[in-house]
PDB file of C-alpha atoms in Angstrom:
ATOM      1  CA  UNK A  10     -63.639  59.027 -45.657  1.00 82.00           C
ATOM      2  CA  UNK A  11     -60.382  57.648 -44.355  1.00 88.00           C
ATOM      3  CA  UNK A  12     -57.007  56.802 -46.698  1.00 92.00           C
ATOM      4  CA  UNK A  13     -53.503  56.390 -45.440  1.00 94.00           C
ATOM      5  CA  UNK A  14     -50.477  56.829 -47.801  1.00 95.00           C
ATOM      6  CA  UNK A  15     -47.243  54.853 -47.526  1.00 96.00           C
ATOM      7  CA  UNK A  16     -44.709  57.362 -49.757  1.00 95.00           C
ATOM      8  CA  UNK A  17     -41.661  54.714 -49.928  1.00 96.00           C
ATOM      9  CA  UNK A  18     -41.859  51.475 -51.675  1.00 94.00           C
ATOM     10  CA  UNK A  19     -38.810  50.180 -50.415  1.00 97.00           C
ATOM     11  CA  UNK A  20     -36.516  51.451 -47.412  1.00 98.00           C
ATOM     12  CA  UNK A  21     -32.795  50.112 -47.447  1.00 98.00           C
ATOM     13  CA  UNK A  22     -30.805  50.518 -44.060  1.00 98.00           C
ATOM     14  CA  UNK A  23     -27.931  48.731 -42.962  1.00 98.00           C
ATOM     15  CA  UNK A  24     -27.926  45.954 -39.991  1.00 98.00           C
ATOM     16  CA  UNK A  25     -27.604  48.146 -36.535  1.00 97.00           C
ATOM     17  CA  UNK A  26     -28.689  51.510 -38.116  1.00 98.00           C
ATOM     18  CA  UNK A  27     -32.265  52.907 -36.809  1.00 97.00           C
ATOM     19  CA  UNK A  28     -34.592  52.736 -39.541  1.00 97.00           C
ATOM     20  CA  UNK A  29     -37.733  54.636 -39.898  1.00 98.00           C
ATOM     21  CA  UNK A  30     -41.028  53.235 -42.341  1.00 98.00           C
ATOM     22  CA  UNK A  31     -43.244  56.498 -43.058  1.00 98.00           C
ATOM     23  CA  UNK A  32     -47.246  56.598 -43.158  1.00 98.00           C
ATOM     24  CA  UNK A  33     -49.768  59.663 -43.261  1.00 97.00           C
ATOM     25  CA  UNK A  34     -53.019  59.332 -43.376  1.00 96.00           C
ATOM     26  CA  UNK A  35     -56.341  60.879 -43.611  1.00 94.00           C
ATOM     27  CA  UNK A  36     -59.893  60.478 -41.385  1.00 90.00           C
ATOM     28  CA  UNK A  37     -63.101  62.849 -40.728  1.00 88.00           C
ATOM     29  CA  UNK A  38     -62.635  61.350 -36.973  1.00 85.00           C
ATOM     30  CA  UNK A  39     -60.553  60.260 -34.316  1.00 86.00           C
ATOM     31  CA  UNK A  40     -58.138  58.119 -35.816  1.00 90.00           C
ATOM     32  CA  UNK A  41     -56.780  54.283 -34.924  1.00 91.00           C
ATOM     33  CA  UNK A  42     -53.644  53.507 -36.911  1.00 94.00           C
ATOM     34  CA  UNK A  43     -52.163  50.469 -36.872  1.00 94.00           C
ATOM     35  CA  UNK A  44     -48.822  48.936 -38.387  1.00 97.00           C
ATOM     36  CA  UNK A  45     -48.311  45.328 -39.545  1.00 96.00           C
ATOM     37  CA  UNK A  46     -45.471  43.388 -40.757  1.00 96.00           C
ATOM     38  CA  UNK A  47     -45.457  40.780 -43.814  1.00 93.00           C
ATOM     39  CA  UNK A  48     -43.082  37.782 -43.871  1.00 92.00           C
ATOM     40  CA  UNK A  49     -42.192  36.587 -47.311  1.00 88.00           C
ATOM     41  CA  UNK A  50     -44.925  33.850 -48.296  1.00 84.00           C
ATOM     42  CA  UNK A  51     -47.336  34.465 -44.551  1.00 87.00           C
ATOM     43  CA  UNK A  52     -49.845  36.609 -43.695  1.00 89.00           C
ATOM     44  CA  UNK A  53     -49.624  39.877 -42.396  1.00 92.00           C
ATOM     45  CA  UNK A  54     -48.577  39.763 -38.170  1.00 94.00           C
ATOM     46  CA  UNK A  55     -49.844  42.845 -35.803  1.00 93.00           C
ATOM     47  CA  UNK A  56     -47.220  45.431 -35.113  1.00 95.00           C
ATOM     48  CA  UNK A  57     -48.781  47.848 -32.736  1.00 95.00           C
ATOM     49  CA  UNK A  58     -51.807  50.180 -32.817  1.00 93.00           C
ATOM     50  CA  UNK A  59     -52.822  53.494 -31.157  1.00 93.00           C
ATOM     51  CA  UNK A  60     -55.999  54.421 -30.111  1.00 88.00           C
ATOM     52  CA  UNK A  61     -55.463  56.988 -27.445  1.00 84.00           C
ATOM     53  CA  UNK A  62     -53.067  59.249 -25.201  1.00 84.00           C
ATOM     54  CA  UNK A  63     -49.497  58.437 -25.605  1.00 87.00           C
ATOM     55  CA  UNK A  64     -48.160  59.516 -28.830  1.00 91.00           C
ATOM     56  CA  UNK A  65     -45.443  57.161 -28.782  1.00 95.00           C
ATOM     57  CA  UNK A  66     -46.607  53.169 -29.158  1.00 95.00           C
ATOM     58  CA  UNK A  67     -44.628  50.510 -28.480  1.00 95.00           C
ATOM     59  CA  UNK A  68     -44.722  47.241 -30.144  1.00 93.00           C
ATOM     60  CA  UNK A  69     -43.393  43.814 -30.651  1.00 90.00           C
ATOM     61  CA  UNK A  70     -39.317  42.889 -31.488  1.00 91.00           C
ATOM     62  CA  UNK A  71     -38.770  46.655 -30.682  1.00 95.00           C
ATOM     63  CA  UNK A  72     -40.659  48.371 -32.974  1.00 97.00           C
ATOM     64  CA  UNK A  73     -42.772  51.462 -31.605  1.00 97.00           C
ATOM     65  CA  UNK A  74     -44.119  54.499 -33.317  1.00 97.00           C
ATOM     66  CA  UNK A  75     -44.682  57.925 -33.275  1.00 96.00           C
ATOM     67  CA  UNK A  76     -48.490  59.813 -33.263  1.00 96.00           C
ATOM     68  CA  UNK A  77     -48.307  63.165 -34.612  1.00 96.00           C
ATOM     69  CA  UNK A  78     -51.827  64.653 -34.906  1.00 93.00           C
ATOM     70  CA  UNK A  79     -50.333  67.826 -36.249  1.00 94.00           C
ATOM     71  CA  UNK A  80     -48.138  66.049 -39.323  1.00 96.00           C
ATOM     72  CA  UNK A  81     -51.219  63.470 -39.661  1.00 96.00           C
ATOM     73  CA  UNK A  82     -48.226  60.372 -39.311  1.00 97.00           C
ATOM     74  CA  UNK A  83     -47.496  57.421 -37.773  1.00 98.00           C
ATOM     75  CA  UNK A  84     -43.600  56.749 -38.905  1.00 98.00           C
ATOM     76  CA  UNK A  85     -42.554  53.213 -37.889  1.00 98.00           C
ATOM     77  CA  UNK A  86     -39.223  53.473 -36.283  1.00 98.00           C
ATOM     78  CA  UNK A  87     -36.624  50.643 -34.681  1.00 97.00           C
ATOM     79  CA  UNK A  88     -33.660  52.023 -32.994  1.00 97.00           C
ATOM     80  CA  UNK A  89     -31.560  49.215 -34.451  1.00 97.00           C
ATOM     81  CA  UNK A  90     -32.371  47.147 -37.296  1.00 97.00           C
ATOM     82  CA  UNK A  91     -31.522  43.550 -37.547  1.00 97.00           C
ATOM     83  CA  UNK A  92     -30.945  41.742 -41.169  1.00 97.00           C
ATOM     84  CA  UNK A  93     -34.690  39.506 -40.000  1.00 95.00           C
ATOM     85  CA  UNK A  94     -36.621  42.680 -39.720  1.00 96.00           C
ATOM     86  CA  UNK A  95     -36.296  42.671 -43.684  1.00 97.00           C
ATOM     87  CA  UNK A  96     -39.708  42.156 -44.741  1.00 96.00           C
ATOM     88  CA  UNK A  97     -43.004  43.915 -45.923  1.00 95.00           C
ATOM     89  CA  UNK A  98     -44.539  46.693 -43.598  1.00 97.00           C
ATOM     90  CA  UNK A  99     -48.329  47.715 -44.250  1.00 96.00           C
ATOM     91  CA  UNK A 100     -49.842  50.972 -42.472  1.00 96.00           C
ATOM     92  CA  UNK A 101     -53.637  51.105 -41.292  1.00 94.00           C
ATOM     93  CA  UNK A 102     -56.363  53.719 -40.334  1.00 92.00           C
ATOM     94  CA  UNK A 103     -59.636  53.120 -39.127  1.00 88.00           C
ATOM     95  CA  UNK A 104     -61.953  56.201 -38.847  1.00 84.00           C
ATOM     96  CA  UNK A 105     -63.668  55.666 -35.209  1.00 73.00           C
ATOM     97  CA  UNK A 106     -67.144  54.770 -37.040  1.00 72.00           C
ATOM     98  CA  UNK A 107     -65.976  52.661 -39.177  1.00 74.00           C
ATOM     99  CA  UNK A 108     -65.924  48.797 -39.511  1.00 73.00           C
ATOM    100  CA  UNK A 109     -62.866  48.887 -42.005  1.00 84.00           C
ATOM    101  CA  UNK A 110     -59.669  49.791 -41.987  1.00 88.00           C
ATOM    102  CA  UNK A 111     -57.848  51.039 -45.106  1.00 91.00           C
ATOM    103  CA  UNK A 112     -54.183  49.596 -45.853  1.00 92.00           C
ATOM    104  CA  UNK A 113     -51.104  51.688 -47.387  1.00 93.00           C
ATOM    105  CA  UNK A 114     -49.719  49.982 -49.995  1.00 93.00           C
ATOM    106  CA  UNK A 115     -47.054  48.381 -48.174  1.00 94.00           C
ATOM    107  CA  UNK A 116     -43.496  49.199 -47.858  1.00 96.00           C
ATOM    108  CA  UNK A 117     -40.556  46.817 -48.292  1.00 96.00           C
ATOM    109  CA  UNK A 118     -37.676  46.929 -45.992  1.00 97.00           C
ATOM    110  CA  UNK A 119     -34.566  45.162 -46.532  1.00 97.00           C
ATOM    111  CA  UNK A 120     -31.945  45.278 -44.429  1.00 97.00           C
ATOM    112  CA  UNK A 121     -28.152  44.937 -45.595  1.00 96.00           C
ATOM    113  CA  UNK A 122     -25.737  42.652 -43.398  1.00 95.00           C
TER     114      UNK A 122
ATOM    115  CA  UNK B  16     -55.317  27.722 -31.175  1.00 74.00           C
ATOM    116  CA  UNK B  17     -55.010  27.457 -34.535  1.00 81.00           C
ATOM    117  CA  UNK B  18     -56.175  31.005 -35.241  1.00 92.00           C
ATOM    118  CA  UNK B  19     -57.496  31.796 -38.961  1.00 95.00           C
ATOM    119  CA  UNK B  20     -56.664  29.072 -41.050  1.00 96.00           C
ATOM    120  CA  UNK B  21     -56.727  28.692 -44.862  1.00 96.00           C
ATOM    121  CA  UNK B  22     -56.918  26.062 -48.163  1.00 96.00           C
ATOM    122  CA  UNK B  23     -55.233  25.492 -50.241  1.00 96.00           C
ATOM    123  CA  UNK B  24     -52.101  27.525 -49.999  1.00 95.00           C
ATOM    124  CA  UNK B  25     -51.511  27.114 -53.714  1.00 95.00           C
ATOM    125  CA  UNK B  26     -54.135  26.682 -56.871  1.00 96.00           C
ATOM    126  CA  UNK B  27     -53.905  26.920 -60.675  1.00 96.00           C
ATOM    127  CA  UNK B  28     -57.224  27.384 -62.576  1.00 96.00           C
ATOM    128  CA  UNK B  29     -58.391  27.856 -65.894  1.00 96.00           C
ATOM    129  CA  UNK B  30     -60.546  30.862 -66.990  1.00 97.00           C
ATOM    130  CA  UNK B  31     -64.171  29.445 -67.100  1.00 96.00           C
ATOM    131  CA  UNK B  32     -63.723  27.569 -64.059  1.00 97.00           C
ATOM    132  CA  UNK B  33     -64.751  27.791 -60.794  1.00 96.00           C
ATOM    133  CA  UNK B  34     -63.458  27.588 -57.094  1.00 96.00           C
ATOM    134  CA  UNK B  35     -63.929  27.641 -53.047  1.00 97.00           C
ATOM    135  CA  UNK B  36     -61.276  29.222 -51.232  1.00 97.00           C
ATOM    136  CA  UNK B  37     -61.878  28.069 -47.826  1.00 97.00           C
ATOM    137  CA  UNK B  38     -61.095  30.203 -44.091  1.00 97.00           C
ATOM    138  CA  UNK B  39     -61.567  28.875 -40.787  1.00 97.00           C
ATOM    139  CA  UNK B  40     -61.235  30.746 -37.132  1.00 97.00           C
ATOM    140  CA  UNK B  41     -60.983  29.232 -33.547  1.00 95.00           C
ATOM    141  CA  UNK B  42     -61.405  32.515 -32.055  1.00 93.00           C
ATOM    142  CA  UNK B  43     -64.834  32.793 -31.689  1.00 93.00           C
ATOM    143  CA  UNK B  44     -64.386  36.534 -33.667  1.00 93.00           C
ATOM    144  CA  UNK B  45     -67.683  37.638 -34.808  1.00 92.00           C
ATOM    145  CA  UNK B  46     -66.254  39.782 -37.819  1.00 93.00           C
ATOM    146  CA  UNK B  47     -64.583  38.204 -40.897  1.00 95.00           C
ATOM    147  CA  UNK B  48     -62.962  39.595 -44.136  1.00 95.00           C
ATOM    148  CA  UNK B  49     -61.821  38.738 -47.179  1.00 97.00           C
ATOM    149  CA  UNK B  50     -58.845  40.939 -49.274  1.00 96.00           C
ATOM    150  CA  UNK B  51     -56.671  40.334 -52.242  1.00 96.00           C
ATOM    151  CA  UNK B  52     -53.071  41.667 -52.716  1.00 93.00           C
ATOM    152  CA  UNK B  53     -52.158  42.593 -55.968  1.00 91.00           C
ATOM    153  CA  UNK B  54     -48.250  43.633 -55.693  1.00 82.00           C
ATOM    154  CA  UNK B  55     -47.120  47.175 -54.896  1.00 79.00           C
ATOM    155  CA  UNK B  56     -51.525  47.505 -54.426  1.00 82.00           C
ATOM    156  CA  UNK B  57     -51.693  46.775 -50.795  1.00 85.00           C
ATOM    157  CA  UNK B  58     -54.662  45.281 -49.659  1.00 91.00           C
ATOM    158  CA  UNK B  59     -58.186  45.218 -51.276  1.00 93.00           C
ATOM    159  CA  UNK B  60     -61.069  44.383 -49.728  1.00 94.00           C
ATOM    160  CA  UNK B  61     -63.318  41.995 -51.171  1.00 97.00           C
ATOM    161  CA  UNK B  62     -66.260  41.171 -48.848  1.00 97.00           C
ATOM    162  CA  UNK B  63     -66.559  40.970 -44.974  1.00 95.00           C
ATOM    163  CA  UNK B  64     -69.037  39.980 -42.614  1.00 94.00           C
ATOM    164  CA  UNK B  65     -70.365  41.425 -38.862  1.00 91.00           C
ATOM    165  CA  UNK B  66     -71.358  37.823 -38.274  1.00 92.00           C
ATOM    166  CA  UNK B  67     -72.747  34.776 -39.123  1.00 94.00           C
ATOM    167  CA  UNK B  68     -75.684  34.978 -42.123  1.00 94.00           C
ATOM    168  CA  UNK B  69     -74.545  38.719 -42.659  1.00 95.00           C
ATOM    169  CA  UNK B  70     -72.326  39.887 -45.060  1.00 96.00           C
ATOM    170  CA  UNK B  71     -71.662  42.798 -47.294  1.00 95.00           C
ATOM    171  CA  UNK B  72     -69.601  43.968 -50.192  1.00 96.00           C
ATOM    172  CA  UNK B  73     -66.108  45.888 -50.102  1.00 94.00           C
ATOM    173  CA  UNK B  74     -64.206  47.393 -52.454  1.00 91.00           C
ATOM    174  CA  UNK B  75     -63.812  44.991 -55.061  1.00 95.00           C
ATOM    175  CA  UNK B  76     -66.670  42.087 -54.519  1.00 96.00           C
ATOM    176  CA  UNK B  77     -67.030  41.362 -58.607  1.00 96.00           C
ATOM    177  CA  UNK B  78     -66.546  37.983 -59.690  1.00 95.00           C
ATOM    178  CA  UNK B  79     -66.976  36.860 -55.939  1.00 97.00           C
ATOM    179  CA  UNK B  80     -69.412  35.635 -53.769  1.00 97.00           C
ATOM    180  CA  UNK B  81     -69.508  34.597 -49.841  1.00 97.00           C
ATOM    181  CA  UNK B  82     -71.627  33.052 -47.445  1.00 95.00           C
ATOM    182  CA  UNK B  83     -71.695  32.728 -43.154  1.00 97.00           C
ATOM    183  CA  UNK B  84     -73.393  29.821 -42.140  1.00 96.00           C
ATOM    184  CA  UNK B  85     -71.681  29.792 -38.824  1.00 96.00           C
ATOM    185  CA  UNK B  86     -69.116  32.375 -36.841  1.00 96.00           C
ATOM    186  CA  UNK B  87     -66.230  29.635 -37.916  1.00 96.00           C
ATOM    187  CA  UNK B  88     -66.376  29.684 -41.329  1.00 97.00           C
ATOM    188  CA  UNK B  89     -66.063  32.195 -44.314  1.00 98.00           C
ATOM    189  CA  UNK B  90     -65.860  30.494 -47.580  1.00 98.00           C
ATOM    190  CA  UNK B  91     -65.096  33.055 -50.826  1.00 98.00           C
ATOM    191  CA  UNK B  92     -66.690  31.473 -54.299  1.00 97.00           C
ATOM    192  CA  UNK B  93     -65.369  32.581 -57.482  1.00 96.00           C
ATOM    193  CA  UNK B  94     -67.488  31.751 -60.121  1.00 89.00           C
ATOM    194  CA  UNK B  95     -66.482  31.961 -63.990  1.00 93.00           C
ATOM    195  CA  UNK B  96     -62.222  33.031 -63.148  1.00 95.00           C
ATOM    196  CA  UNK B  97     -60.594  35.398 -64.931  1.00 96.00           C
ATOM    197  CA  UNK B  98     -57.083  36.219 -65.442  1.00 95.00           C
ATOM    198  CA  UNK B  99     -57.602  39.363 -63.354  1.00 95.00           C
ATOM    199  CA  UNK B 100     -58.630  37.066 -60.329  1.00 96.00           C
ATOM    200  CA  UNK B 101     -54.934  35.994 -60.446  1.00 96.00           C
ATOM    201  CA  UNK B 102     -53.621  37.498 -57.043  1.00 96.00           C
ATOM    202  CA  UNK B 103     -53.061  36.284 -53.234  1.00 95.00           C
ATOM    203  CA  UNK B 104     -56.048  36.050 -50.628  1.00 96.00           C
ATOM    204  CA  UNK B 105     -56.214  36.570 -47.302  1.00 96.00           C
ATOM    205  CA  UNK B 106     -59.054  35.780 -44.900  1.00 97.00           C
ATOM    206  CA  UNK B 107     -58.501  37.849 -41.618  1.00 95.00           C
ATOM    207  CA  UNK B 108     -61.016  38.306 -38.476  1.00 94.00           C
ATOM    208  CA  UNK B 109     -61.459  40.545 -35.368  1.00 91.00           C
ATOM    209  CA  UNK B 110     -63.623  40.298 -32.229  1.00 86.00           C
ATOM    210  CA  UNK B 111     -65.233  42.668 -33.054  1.00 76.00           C
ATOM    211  CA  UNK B 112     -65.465  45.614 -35.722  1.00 65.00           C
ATOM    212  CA  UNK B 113     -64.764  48.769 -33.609  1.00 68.00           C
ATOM    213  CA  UNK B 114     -62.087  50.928 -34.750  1.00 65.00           C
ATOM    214  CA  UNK B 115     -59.670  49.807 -31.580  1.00 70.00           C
ATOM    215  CA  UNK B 116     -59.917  46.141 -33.118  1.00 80.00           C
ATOM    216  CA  UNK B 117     -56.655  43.975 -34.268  1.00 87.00           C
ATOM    217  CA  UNK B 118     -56.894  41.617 -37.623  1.00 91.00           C
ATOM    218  CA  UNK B 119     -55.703  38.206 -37.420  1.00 93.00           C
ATOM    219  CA  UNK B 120     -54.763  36.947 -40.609  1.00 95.00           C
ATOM    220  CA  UNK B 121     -54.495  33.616 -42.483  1.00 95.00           C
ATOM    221  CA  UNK B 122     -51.183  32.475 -43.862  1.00 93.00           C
ATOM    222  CA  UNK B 123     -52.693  33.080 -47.532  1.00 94.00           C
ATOM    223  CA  UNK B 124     -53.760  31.561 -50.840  1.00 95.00           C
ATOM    224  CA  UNK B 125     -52.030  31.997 -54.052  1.00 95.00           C
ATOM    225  CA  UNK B 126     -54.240  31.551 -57.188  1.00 96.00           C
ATOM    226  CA  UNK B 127     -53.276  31.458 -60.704  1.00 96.00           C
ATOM    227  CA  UNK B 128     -56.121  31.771 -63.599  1.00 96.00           C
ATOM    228  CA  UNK B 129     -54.595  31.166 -66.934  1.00 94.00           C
TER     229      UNK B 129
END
């Protein structure tokens, strides 16, 4: 079985501030965890994924995140947040076997000018 | 490419009736999926399929049918809508179904049942 968990609905931060978006989540195997980011009114746009070795991923406009087996997380982090990052940001696992992935329930960023 | 496209973007229906929500890929991806998202719900999966003339149920398939006749093309059928069907649908596909595999996703429809 494989579930993630998204524990903040909405994270407020302040334009040039680092912000971090938190996920845990839960597999009987080797985990692939991936983030993706929600425009208002669009689909949802890959982020970044890991699948193996380094623990720290780097994605697109400056995002990367952190693998921590030990914590079972995979916190979203920007070093400074702009006012356009402000949008809806949706955590994945896939157990290795499976077809499917499992989606947090999404958590809304805003960013303050 | 045009990637996963969808139609319509917007539709209004009255319980009773029924609809097509249609999905389209140029990528050539063998697996395709349909989800709904309810707010603060995240996404729900409704049906997917490995490839064309295969497909099987997710977590919430009632009130919903699908068919592959060919690896472009995922149409989702709702038959008989209820004002529970009332949510936003996204078709999405991947190359292949492997847990390494990014989801493309379509730009959405937004359905009303009243």
């Amino acid at each position: 079985a494989q579930s993630v968990a998204q524990p903040e609905d909405q994270v407020n931060v302040a334009e040039g501030n680092p912000l971090t978006v938190k996920c845990t989540y839960s597999v009987s195997g080797n985990p692939y965890l991936f983030w993706y980011v929600q425009y208002p009114n669009r689909g949802l746009q890959f982020l970044l994924k890991y699948i193996t070795g380094d623990n720290l991923v780097k994605g697109s406009y400056g995002f990367e995140a952190e693998f921590n087996k030990s914590q079972t997380s995979f916190h979203l982090k920007k070093p400074s947040a702009l006012v356009s990052d402000s949008a809806l940001y949706f955590c994945a696992v896939r157990d290795g076997g499976s077809y499917i992935p499992t989606f947090g329930r999404g958590t809304s960023l805003i960013v303050h000018p | 490419n045009a990637g996963v496209t969808q139609t319509p973007k917007f539709r209004i229906l009255k319980i009773g009736q029924s609809m097509t929500l249609q999905c389209t890929q140029d990528m050539n991806h063998n697996y395709m999926y349909w989800y709904r998202q309810d707010p603060g719900m995240g996404l729900k999966l409704i049906y997917y399929s490995v490839g064309a003339g295969i497909t099987d149920k997710g977590e919430v398939p009632n009130g919903y049918n699908v068919s592959r006749s060919t690896t472009e093309d995922f149409p989702l059928r709702l038959e008989l809508a209820a004002p529970s069907q009332t949510s936003v649908y996204f078709c999405a596909s991947s190359t292949t179904g492997i847990g390494t595999d990014t989801q493309y996703f379509g730009p959405g429809t937004r359905l009303t049942v009243l």
